[in-house]
Coordinates of N, CA and C and ligand atoms in Angstrom, one line a residue:
M1248 N 0.9 -1.2 0.0 CA 0.0 0.0 0.0 C 0.9 1.2 0.0
S1249 N 0.7 2.1 -1.0 CA 1.5 3.3 -0.9 C 0.6 4.6 -1.2
F1250 N 1.0 5.6 -0.5 CA 0.2 6.9 -0.6 C 1.1 8.0 -0.9
P1251 N 0.6 9.0 -1.7 CA 1.5 10.2 -1.9 C 1.8 10.9 -0.6
N1252 N 3.0 11.5 -0.5 CA 3.4 12.3 0.6 C 3.3 11.5 2.0
V1253 N 3.5 10.2 1.9 CA 3.7 9.4 3.1 C 5.0 8.7 3.0
I1254 N 5.8 8.9 4.0 CA 7.1 8.2 4.0 C 7.1 7.1 5.0
L1255 N 7.2 5.9 4.5 CA 7.1 4.7 5.3 C 8.6 4.3 5.7
L1256 N 8.9 4.2 7.0 CA 10.2 4.0 7.4 C 10.4 2.5 7.7
T1257 N 11.0 1.8 6.7 CA 11.1 0.4 6.7 C 12.4 -0.2 7.3
H1258 N 13.1 0.7 8.0 CA 14.4 0.3 8.5 C 14.2 -1.0 9.4
P1259 N 15.0 -2.0 9.2 CA 14.8 -3.2 10.0 C 14.9 -3.1 11.5
V1260 N 15.7 -2.1 12.0 CA 15.7 -1.9 13.5 C 14.4 -1.3 13.9
I1261 N 13.9 -0.4 13.2 CA 12.6 0.2 13.5 C 11.5 -0.9 13.5
Q1262 N 11.5 -1.7 12.5 CA 10.5 -2.7 12.3 C 10.5 -3.8 13.4
T1263 N 11.8 -4.1 13.8 CA 11.9 -5.1 14.9 C 11.4 -4.5 16.2
K1264 N 11.6 -3.3 16.5 CA 11.1 -2.6 17.7 C 9.6 -2.5 17.6
L1265 N 9.1 -2.2 16.4 CA 7.6 -2.0 16.3 C 6.9 -3.4 16.6
T1266 N 7.6 -4.4 16.2 CA 7.0 -5.8 16.4 C 6.9 -6.0 18.0
E1267 N 7.9 -5.5 18.7 CA 7.9 -5.7 20.1 C 6.8 -4.9 20.7
L1268 N 6.5 -3.7 20.2 CA 5.4 -2.9 20.7 C 4.1 -3.5 20.4
R1269 N 4.0 -4.1 19.3 CA 2.7 -4.7 18.9 C 2.3 -5.9 19.8
D1270 N 3.4 -6.6 20.3 CA 3.2 -7.8 21.2 C 2.4 -7.4 22.4
A1271 N 1.2 -8.1 22.6 CA 0.3 -7.8 23.7 C 1.0 -8.1 25.0
T1272 N 2.1 -9.0 25.0 CA 2.7 -9.3 26.3 C 3.8 -8.3 26.7
T1273 N 4.0 -7.3 25.9 CA 5.0 -6.3 26.2 C 4.4 -5.4 27.3
G1274 N 5.1 -5.3 28.4 CA 4.6 -4.5 29.6 C 4.9 -3.0 29.5
V1275 N 4.4 -2.3 30.4 CA 4.5 -0.8 30.4 C 6.0 -0.3 30.3
R1276 N 6.8 -0.9 31.1 CA 8.2 -0.4 31.1 C 8.9 -0.6 29.7
A1277 N 8.8 -1.8 29.2 CA 9.4 -2.0 27.9 C 8.7 -1.2 26.8
F1278 N 7.4 -1.1 26.9 CA 6.7 -0.3 25.9 C 7.2 1.1 25.8
R1279 N 7.3 1.7 27.0 CA 7.8 3.1 27.0 C 9.2 3.2 26.4
E1280 N 10.1 2.3 26.9 CA 11.5 2.4 26.4 C 11.6 2.2 24.9
V1281 N 10.9 1.2 24.4 CA 11.0 0.9 23.0 C 10.4 2.0 22.1
L1282 N 9.3 2.5 22.6 CA 8.6 3.6 21.9 C 9.6 4.8 21.7
E1283 N 10.3 5.1 22.8 CA 11.3 6.2 22.8 C 12.4 5.9 21.8
E1284 N 12.9 4.7 21.8 CA 13.9 4.3 20.9 C 13.5 4.4 19.5
I1285 N 12.3 4.0 19.2 CA 11.8 4.1 17.8 C 11.7 5.6 17.4
A1286 N 11.2 6.4 18.3 CA 11.1 7.8 18.0 C 12.4 8.4 17.7
S1287 N 13.5 8.0 18.4 CA 14.8 8.6 18.1 C 15.3 8.1 16.7
L1288 N 15.0 6.9 16.4 CA 15.4 6.4 15.0 C 14.6 7.1 13.9
M1289 N 13.3 7.3 14.2 CA 12.5 7.9 13.2 C 12.9 9.3 12.9
V1290 N 13.2 10.1 14.0 CA 13.5 11.5 13.8 C 14.7 11.7 12.9
Y1291 N 15.6 10.8 12.9 CA 16.8 10.9 12.1 C 16.4 11.0 10.6
E1292 N 15.4 10.2 10.2 CA 14.9 10.3 8.8 C 14.0 11.6 8.6
V1293 N 13.2 11.9 9.6 CA 12.2 13.0 9.5 C 12.9 14.3 9.3
T1294 N 14.2 14.4 9.9 CA 14.9 15.7 9.9 C 15.9 15.7 8.7
R1295 N 15.9 14.7 7.9 CA 16.9 14.6 6.8 C 16.9 15.9 5.9
D1296 N 15.8 16.5 5.7 CA 15.8 17.6 4.7 C 15.6 19.0 5.4
L1297 N 15.9 19.0 6.7 CA 15.8 20.3 7.4 C 16.8 21.3 6.8
P1298 N 16.4 22.6 6.6 CA 17.3 23.5 6.0 C 18.5 23.9 6.9
V1299 N 19.7 24.1 6.3 CA 20.8 24.5 7.1 C 21.4 25.8 6.6
Q1300 N 22.1 26.5 7.4 CA 22.8 27.7 7.0 C 24.3 27.6 7.3
P1301 N 25.1 28.4 6.6 CA 26.5 28.3 6.8 C 26.9 28.8 8.2
K1302 N 27.9 28.2 8.8 CA 28.5 28.6 10.1 C 30.0 28.3 10.0
T1303 N 30.7 29.4 10.3 CA 32.2 29.2 10.3 C 32.6 28.6 11.6
V1304 N 33.4 27.6 11.6 CA 33.9 26.9 12.8 C 35.4 26.9 12.8
R1305 N 36.0 27.1 14.0 CA 37.4 27.0 14.1 C 37.8 25.7 14.7
T1306 N 38.4 24.8 14.0 CA 38.8 23.5 14.5 C 40.1 23.8 15.3
P1307 N 40.7 22.8 16.0 CA 42.0 23.1 16.7 C 43.1 23.4 15.7
L1308 N 42.8 23.2 14.4 CA 43.9 23.4 13.4 C 43.7 24.6 12.5
E1309 N 42.4 24.8 12.0 CA 42.1 25.9 11.1 C 40.7 26.2 11.1
T1310 N 40.3 27.2 10.4 CA 38.9 27.7 10.3 C 38.3 27.1 9.0
M1311 N 37.1 26.6 9.1 CA 36.4 26.0 7.9 C 34.9 26.4 7.9
A1312 N 34.3 26.2 6.8 CA 32.9 26.5 6.6 C 32.0 25.3 7.0
G1313 N 31.3 25.4 8.1 CA 30.4 24.3 8.6 C 29.0 24.8 8.3
V1314 N 28.1 24.1 9.0 CA 26.6 24.4 8.8 C 26.0 24.3 10.2
M1315 N 24.8 24.9 10.3 CA 23.9 24.7 11.4 C 22.5 24.7 10.9
L1316 N 21.6 24.2 11.7 CA 20.2 24.2 11.3 C 19.7 25.7 11.2
A1317 N 19.0 26.0 10.1 CA 18.7 27.3 9.8 C 17.5 27.9 10.6
R1318 N 16.7 27.0 11.1 CA 15.5 27.4 11.8 C 15.4 26.6 13.1
S1319 N 14.7 27.1 14.1 CA 14.5 26.4 15.3 C 13.5 25.2 15.0
V1320 N 13.6 24.2 15.9 CA 12.6 23.1 15.7 C 11.7 23.1 16.9
T1321 N 10.4 22.9 16.7 CA 9.5 22.8 17.8 C 8.8 21.4 17.7
L1322 N 8.8 20.7 18.8 CA 8.2 19.4 18.8 C 6.8 19.6 19.4
V1323 N 5.8 19.0 18.8 CA 4.4 19.2 19.3 C 3.8 17.8 19.5
P1324 N 3.9 17.2 20.7 CA 3.2 15.9 20.9 C 1.7 16.1 21.1
I1325 N 0.9 15.3 20.5 CA -0.6 15.3 20.8 C -0.8 14.5 22.1
L1326 N -1.3 15.1 23.1 CA -1.5 14.4 24.4 C -2.6 13.4 24.3
R1327 N -2.5 12.3 25.0 CA -1.4 12.0 25.8 C -0.3 11.2 25.1
A1328 N -0.7 10.3 24.2 CA 0.2 9.3 23.7 C 1.4 9.9 23.0
G1329 N 1.3 11.1 22.4 CA 2.5 11.7 21.8 C 3.6 11.9 22.7
L1330 N 3.3 12.1 24.0 CA 4.4 12.3 25.0 C 5.3 11.1 25.0
G1331 N 4.8 10.0 24.7 CA 5.6 8.7 24.8 C 6.7 8.7 23.7
M1332 N 6.6 9.6 22.7 CA 7.6 9.6 21.7 C 8.5 10.9 21.9
A1333 N 8.1 11.8 22.8 CA 8.8 13.1 22.8 C 10.2 12.9 23.3
G1334 N 10.5 12.1 24.4 CA 11.8 12.0 24.9 C 12.8 11.5 23.8
G1335 N 12.3 10.5 23.0 CA 13.2 10.0 22.0 C 13.6 11.0 20.9
V1336 N 12.6 11.9 20.6 CA 12.9 12.9 19.6 C 13.9 14.0 20.3
L1337 N 13.7 14.3 21.5 CA 14.5 15.3 22.2 C 15.9 14.8 22.4
R1338 N 16.1 13.5 22.4 CA 17.5 13.0 22.6 C 18.3 13.4 21.4
L1339 N 17.7 13.5 20.2 CA 18.4 13.9 19.0 C 18.4 15.4 18.8
L1340 N 17.3 16.0 19.3 CA 17.1 17.5 19.1 C 17.0 18.1 20.4
P1341 N 18.0 18.2 21.3 CA 17.9 18.6 22.7 C 17.5 20.1 22.7
E1342 N 17.8 20.9 21.7 CA 17.5 22.3 21.7 C 16.0 22.6 21.3
A1343 N 15.3 21.6 20.9 CA 13.9 21.8 20.4 C 13.0 22.4 21.5
R1344 N 12.1 23.3 21.1 CA 11.1 23.7 22.0 C 10.0 22.7 22.0
L1345 N 9.1 22.8 23.0 CA 8.0 21.8 23.1 C 6.7 22.5 23.2
G1346 N 5.8 22.2 22.3 CA 4.4 22.7 22.4 C 3.5 21.5 22.8
H1347 N 2.4 21.7 23.4 CA 1.5 20.6 23.7 C 0.1 20.9 23.2
L1348 N -0.5 19.8 22.6 CA -1.9 19.9 22.2 C -2.6 18.7 22.8
G1349 N -3.5 19.1 23.7 CA -4.3 18.0 24.4 C -5.6 17.7 23.6
L1350 N -5.7 16.5 23.2 CA -6.9 16.1 22.5 C -7.2 14.7 22.9
Y1351 N -8.5 14.4 23.1 CA -8.8 13.0 23.3 C -10.0 12.6 22.4
R1352 N -10.1 11.4 22.0 CA -11.0 10.9 21.1 C -12.3 10.5 21.8
D1353 N -13.4 11.1 21.5 CA -14.7 10.7 22.2 C -14.9 9.2 21.8
E1354 N -15.2 8.4 22.8 CA -15.3 6.9 22.6 C -16.5 6.6 21.7
I1355 N -17.5 7.4 21.7 CA -18.7 7.1 20.9 C -18.6 7.7 19.6
T1356 N -18.4 9.0 19.5 CA -18.4 9.6 18.2 C -17.1 9.5 17.4
L1357 N -16.0 9.2 18.2 CA -14.6 9.2 17.7 C -14.1 10.5 17.2
E1358 N -14.9 11.6 17.6 CA -14.5 12.9 17.2 C -13.4 13.4 18.3
P1359 N -12.4 14.2 17.8 CA -11.4 14.7 18.8 C -12.0 15.8 19.7
V1360 N -11.7 15.7 20.9 CA -12.2 16.8 21.9 C -10.9 17.5 22.4
P1361 N -10.8 18.8 22.1 CA -9.6 19.5 22.6 C -9.7 19.9 24.0
Y1362 N -8.6 19.8 24.8 CA -8.7 20.2 26.2 C -7.5 21.0 26.7
Y1363 N -6.5 21.1 25.9 CA -5.3 21.9 26.3 C -4.5 22.3 25.1
Q1364 N -4.0 23.5 25.1 CA -3.1 23.9 24.0 C -2.1 24.9 24.6
K1365 N -0.8 24.6 24.4 CA 0.2 25.6 24.8 C 1.3 25.5 23.8
L1366 N 1.6 26.5 23.1 CA 2.6 26.5 22.0 C 3.6 27.6 22.3
P1367 N 4.9 27.5 21.9 CA 5.8 28.6 22.0 C 5.4 29.8 21.2
P1368 N 5.6 31.0 21.7 CA 5.0 32.2 21.1 C 5.5 32.4 19.6
D1369 N 6.8 32.0 19.3 CA 7.3 32.2 18.0 C 7.3 31.0 17.1
I1370 N 6.3 30.1 17.4 CA 6.3 28.8 16.7 C 6.1 29.0 15.2
A1371 N 5.5 30.1 14.7 CA 5.3 30.3 13.3 C 6.6 30.4 12.5
R1372 N 7.7 30.7 13.2 CA 9.0 30.8 12.5 C 9.8 29.4 12.6
S1373 N 9.2 28.5 13.2 CA 9.9 27.2 13.5 C 9.5 26.1 12.5
E1374 N 10.4 25.1 12.5 CA 10.1 23.8 11.8 C 9.4 23.0 12.9
V1375 N 8.1 22.5 12.6 CA 7.4 21.8 13.6 C 7.3 20.3 13.3
I1376 N 7.5 19.6 14.3 CA 7.3 18.1 14.2 C 6.2 17.7 15.1
L1377 N 5.1 17.4 14.5 CA 3.9 17.0 15.2 C 4.0 15.4 15.4
I1378 N 3.8 15.0 16.7 CA 3.9 13.5 16.9 C 2.7 12.9 17.7
D1379 N 2.4 11.8 17.2 CA 1.3 11.0 17.9 C 1.5 9.5 17.4
P1380 N 1.7 8.6 18.3 CA 1.9 7.2 17.7 C 0.8 6.7 16.8
M1381 N -0.4 7.1 17.0 CA -1.5 6.4 16.2 C -2.2 7.4 15.3
L1382 N -2.4 7.1 14.0 CA -3.2 7.8 13.1 C -4.4 6.9 12.7
A1383 N -5.5 7.0 13.4 CA -6.6 6.0 13.2 C -7.6 6.6 12.2
T1384 N -8.7 7.3 12.7 CA -9.6 7.9 11.8 C -9.0 9.2 11.2
G1385 N -8.0 9.7 11.9 CA -7.4 10.9 11.4 C -7.9 12.2 12.1
G1386 N -9.0 12.1 12.8 CA -9.6 13.2 13.4 C -8.7 14.0 14.3
S1387 N -7.9 13.4 15.2 CA -7.0 14.1 16.1 C -5.9 14.8 15.3
A1388 N -5.3 14.1 14.4 CA -4.2 14.7 13.6 C -4.7 15.9 12.8
V1389 N -5.9 15.8 12.2 CA -6.5 16.9 11.4 C -6.7 18.1 12.3
A1390 N -7.3 17.9 13.5 CA -7.5 19.0 14.4 C -6.2 19.6 14.9
A1391 N -5.2 18.8 15.2 CA -3.9 19.3 15.6 C -3.3 20.2 14.5
A1392 N -3.3 19.7 13.3 CA -2.7 20.5 12.2 C -3.4 21.8 12.0
E1393 N -4.8 21.7 12.1 CA -5.5 23.0 11.9 C -5.1 24.0 13.0
F1394 N -5.0 23.5 14.2 CA -4.6 24.4 15.3 C -3.2 25.0 15.0
L1395 N -2.3 24.2 14.6 CA -0.9 24.7 14.2 C -1.0 25.8 13.1
K1396 N -1.8 25.5 12.1 CA -1.9 26.5 11.0 C -2.5 27.8 11.5
K1397 N -3.5 27.7 12.4 CA -4.1 28.9 13.0 C -3.1 29.7 13.7
A1398 N -2.1 29.0 14.3 CA -1.0 29.7 15.0 C 0.1 30.2 14.1
G1399 N -0.2 30.1 12.8 CA 0.8 30.7 11.8 C 1.9 29.7 11.3
V1400 N 1.8 28.5 11.8 CA 2.9 27.5 11.4 C 2.7 27.1 9.9
T1401 N 3.8 27.1 9.2 CA 3.8 26.8 7.8 C 4.5 25.5 7.4
N1402 N 5.5 25.2 8.3 CA 6.3 24.0 8.1 C 6.0 22.9 9.1
V1403 N 5.3 21.9 8.7 CA 4.9 20.8 9.7 C 5.3 19.5 9.0
R1404 N 5.8 18.6 9.9 CA 6.0 17.2 9.5 C 5.2 16.4 10.5
F1405 N 4.4 15.4 10.1 CA 3.6 14.6 11.0 C 4.2 13.3 11.2
V1406 N 4.6 12.9 12.4 CA 5.3 11.6 12.7 C 4.3 10.7 13.5
C1407 N 4.0 9.6 12.9 CA 3.2 8.6 13.7 C 3.9 7.3 13.6
L1408 N 3.5 6.4 14.4 CA 4.1 5.0 14.4 C 3.3 4.1 13.5
V1409 N 2.0 4.0 13.8 CA 1.1 3.2 13.0 C 0.0 4.0 12.4
A1410 N -0.2 3.9 11.1 CA -1.3 4.6 10.4 C -2.3 3.7 9.8
A1411 N -3.5 4.1 9.9 CA -4.6 3.3 9.1 C -4.8 4.0 7.8
P1412 N -5.1 3.3 6.7 CA -5.4 3.9 5.4 C -6.4 5.0 5.5
E1413 N -7.5 4.7 6.3 CA -8.6 5.7 6.5 C -8.0 7.0 7.0
G1414 N -7.1 6.9 8.0 CA -6.6 8.1 8.6 C -5.7 8.9 7.7
I1415 N -4.9 8.2 6.9 CA -4.0 8.9 5.9 C -4.9 9.6 4.9
R1416 N -5.9 9.0 4.4 CA -6.8 9.7 3.4 C -7.5 10.9 4.0
T1417 N -8.0 10.8 5.2 CA -8.7 11.9 5.9 C -7.7 13.0 6.1
F1418 N -6.5 12.7 6.6 CA -5.5 13.7 7.0 C -5.1 14.4 5.7
H1419 N -4.9 13.7 4.6 CA -4.4 14.4 3.4 C -5.5 15.1 2.6
E1420 N -6.7 14.7 2.9 CA -7.8 15.5 2.3 C -7.7 17.0 2.8
K1421 N -7.4 17.1 4.1 CA -7.4 18.4 4.7 C -6.0 19.1 4.7
H1422 N -5.0 18.3 4.8 CA -3.6 18.8 4.8 C -2.7 18.1 3.9
P1423 N -3.0 18.2 2.6 CA -2.2 17.4 1.6 C -0.7 17.7 1.6
E1424 N -0.3 18.9 2.0 CA 1.1 19.3 1.9 C 1.9 18.8 3.1
I1425 N 1.3 18.3 4.1 CA 2.0 17.8 5.3 C 2.5 16.4 5.1
T1426 N 3.8 16.2 5.1 CA 4.3 14.8 4.9 C 4.0 14.0 6.2
I1427 N 3.5 12.8 6.0 CA 3.3 11.8 7.1 C 4.5 10.9 7.1
Y1428 N 5.2 10.8 8.2 CA 6.2 9.7 8.4 C 5.6 8.7 9.3
C1429 N 5.7 7.4 8.9 CA 5.2 6.4 9.8 C 6.0 5.1 9.6
A1430 N 5.9 4.2 10.6 CA 6.6 3.0 10.5 C 5.8 1.8 10.0
A1431 N 4.5 2.0 9.9 CA 3.6 1.0 9.4 C 2.3 1.6 8.9
I1432 N 1.8 1.0 7.8 CA 0.4 1.3 7.4 C -0.3 0.0 7.5
D1433 N -1.2 0.0 8.5 CA -1.9 -1.2 8.8 C -3.2 -1.4 8.0
R1434 N -3.9 -2.5 8.2 CA -4.9 -2.9 7.3 C -6.2 -2.0 7.3
Q1435 N -6.7 -1.8 8.5 CA -8.0 -1.1 8.5 C -8.3 -0.7 10.0
L1436 N -9.5 -0.1 10.2 CA -10.0 0.2 11.5 C -11.1 -0.8 11.8
N1437 N -11.2 -1.1 13.1 CA -12.4 -1.9 13.5 C -13.6 -1.0 13.8
E1438 N -14.7 -1.5 14.2 CA -15.9 -0.7 14.4 C -15.8 0.3 15.5
K1439 N -14.8 0.1 16.4 CA -14.6 1.1 17.4 C -13.5 2.1 17.1
G1440 N -13.0 2.0 15.9 CA -12.0 3.0 15.5 C -10.6 2.6 15.9
Y1441 N -10.4 1.3 16.3 CA -9.0 0.9 16.6 C -8.4 0.3 15.3
I1442 N -7.0 0.5 15.3 CA -6.3 0.1 14.1 C -6.0 -1.4 14.2
L1443 N -6.3 -2.1 13.1 CA -6.0 -3.6 13.0 C -4.9 -3.8 12.0
P1444 N -3.9 -4.6 12.4 CA -3.7 -5.3 13.7 C -3.3 -4.3 14.8
G1445 N -2.6 -3.2 14.5 CA -2.3 -2.2 15.4 C -1.5 -2.6 16.6
L1446 N -1.6 -1.9 17.7 CA -0.9 -2.2 18.9 C -1.8 -2.0 20.2
G1447 N -3.1 -1.7 19.9 CA -4.0 -1.5 21.0 C -4.1 0.0 21.3
D1448 N -4.5 0.4 22.5 CA -4.6 1.8 22.9 C -3.2 2.3 23.3
A1449 N -2.6 3.1 22.5 CA -1.2 3.6 22.8 C -1.1 4.3 24.1
G1450 N -2.1 5.2 24.4 CA -2.0 5.9 25.7 C -2.1 5.0 26.9
D1451 N -3.0 4.0 26.8 CA -3.1 3.1 27.9 C -1.9 2.2 28.1
R1452 N -1.2 1.9 27.0 CA 0.0 1.0 27.1 C 1.2 1.8 27.6
I1453 N 1.2 3.1 27.3 CA 2.3 3.9 27.8 C 2.2 4.3 29.2
F1454 N 0.9 4.6 29.6 CA 0.7 5.1 31.0 C 0.1 4.1 31.9
G1455 N -0.2 2.9 31.4 CA -0.6 1.9 32.3 C -2.1 2.1 32.8
T1456 N -2.8 2.8 32.0 CA -4.2 3.1 32.4 C -5.2 2.1 31.9
Ligands
LIG2829 C1 -5.2 8.2 20.5 C2 -4.0 8.5 19.7 C3 -4.4 9.6 18.8 C4 -5.8 9.3 18.5 C5 -5.9 8.7 17.2 O1 -5.4 9.1 21.5 O2 -2.9 8.8 20.5 O3 -4.3 10.9 19.4 O4 -6.2 8.3 19.5 O5 -7.2 8.4 16.8 P1 -7.9 9.2 15.6 O6 -7.0 9.2 14.4 O7 -9.1 8.4 15.3 O8 -8.2 10.6 16.1 P2 -6.6 9.0 22.5 O9 -7.8 9.8 22.0 O10 -6.9 7.6 22.9 O11 -6.1 9.8 23.7 P3 -4.9 9.5 24.7 O12 -3.6 9.7 23.9 O13 -5.0 10.5 25.8 O14 -5.0 8.1 25.2
LIG2830 N1 -5.8 5.2 19.2 C1 -5.0 4.2 19.7 O1 -4.3 4.4 20.7 N2 -5.0 3.0 19.1 C2 -5.8 2.8 18.0 O2 -5.8 1.7 17.5 C3 -6.6 3.8 17.6 C4 -6.6 5.0 18.2

């Protein structure tokens, strides 16, 4: 299954770790650790085309032309489950600012319900990495991207772990220019909006709820 503007990260180490997360016997501690590890591996690919600017550096021997990231990076996890990936991303990008978007999915309607938003004031000038392990119906990711656009953000990458085809289509109907990076595109949603085969409820598995 392939979709335009979706980058599927097929790296064998990512795929091995994803299999561990899918395993129903993986406990809270291992789930958290492995999710962070995958996030670190994914962000390496996600940041591959970040713009750089020249920076002169003096080595112990001479001066040379180096580079530095041209723009600040802001990481925006969708609460709660996005928090489970944030530490892994920050390990690679320790200077990144952090915004938070609190959204939960109503269990009956599956519509996203916003409950908290806090973004850095100059986020519009930043490269934004929006993270959430699960892209199911797409409702939460669509709402989060709308919120970022209203805040003036123009450069967003959306990183998820497992995506459903339904969620990818819905997300790209509204935000076709935002690249989705994911480690898997699963088969379908069930009648309750869970991804099949998926990994269950990501938030519950991270937080032990
Ligand atoms: C999960 C997940 C996404 C959302 C995906 O969060 O982390 O945010 O569901 O579903 P969607 O694509 O159909 O919107 P949930 O609403 O369970 O909240 P939580 O992270 O607080 O557990
Ligand atoms: N949210 C999850 O955490 N898991 C799913 O399968 C769907 C939505």
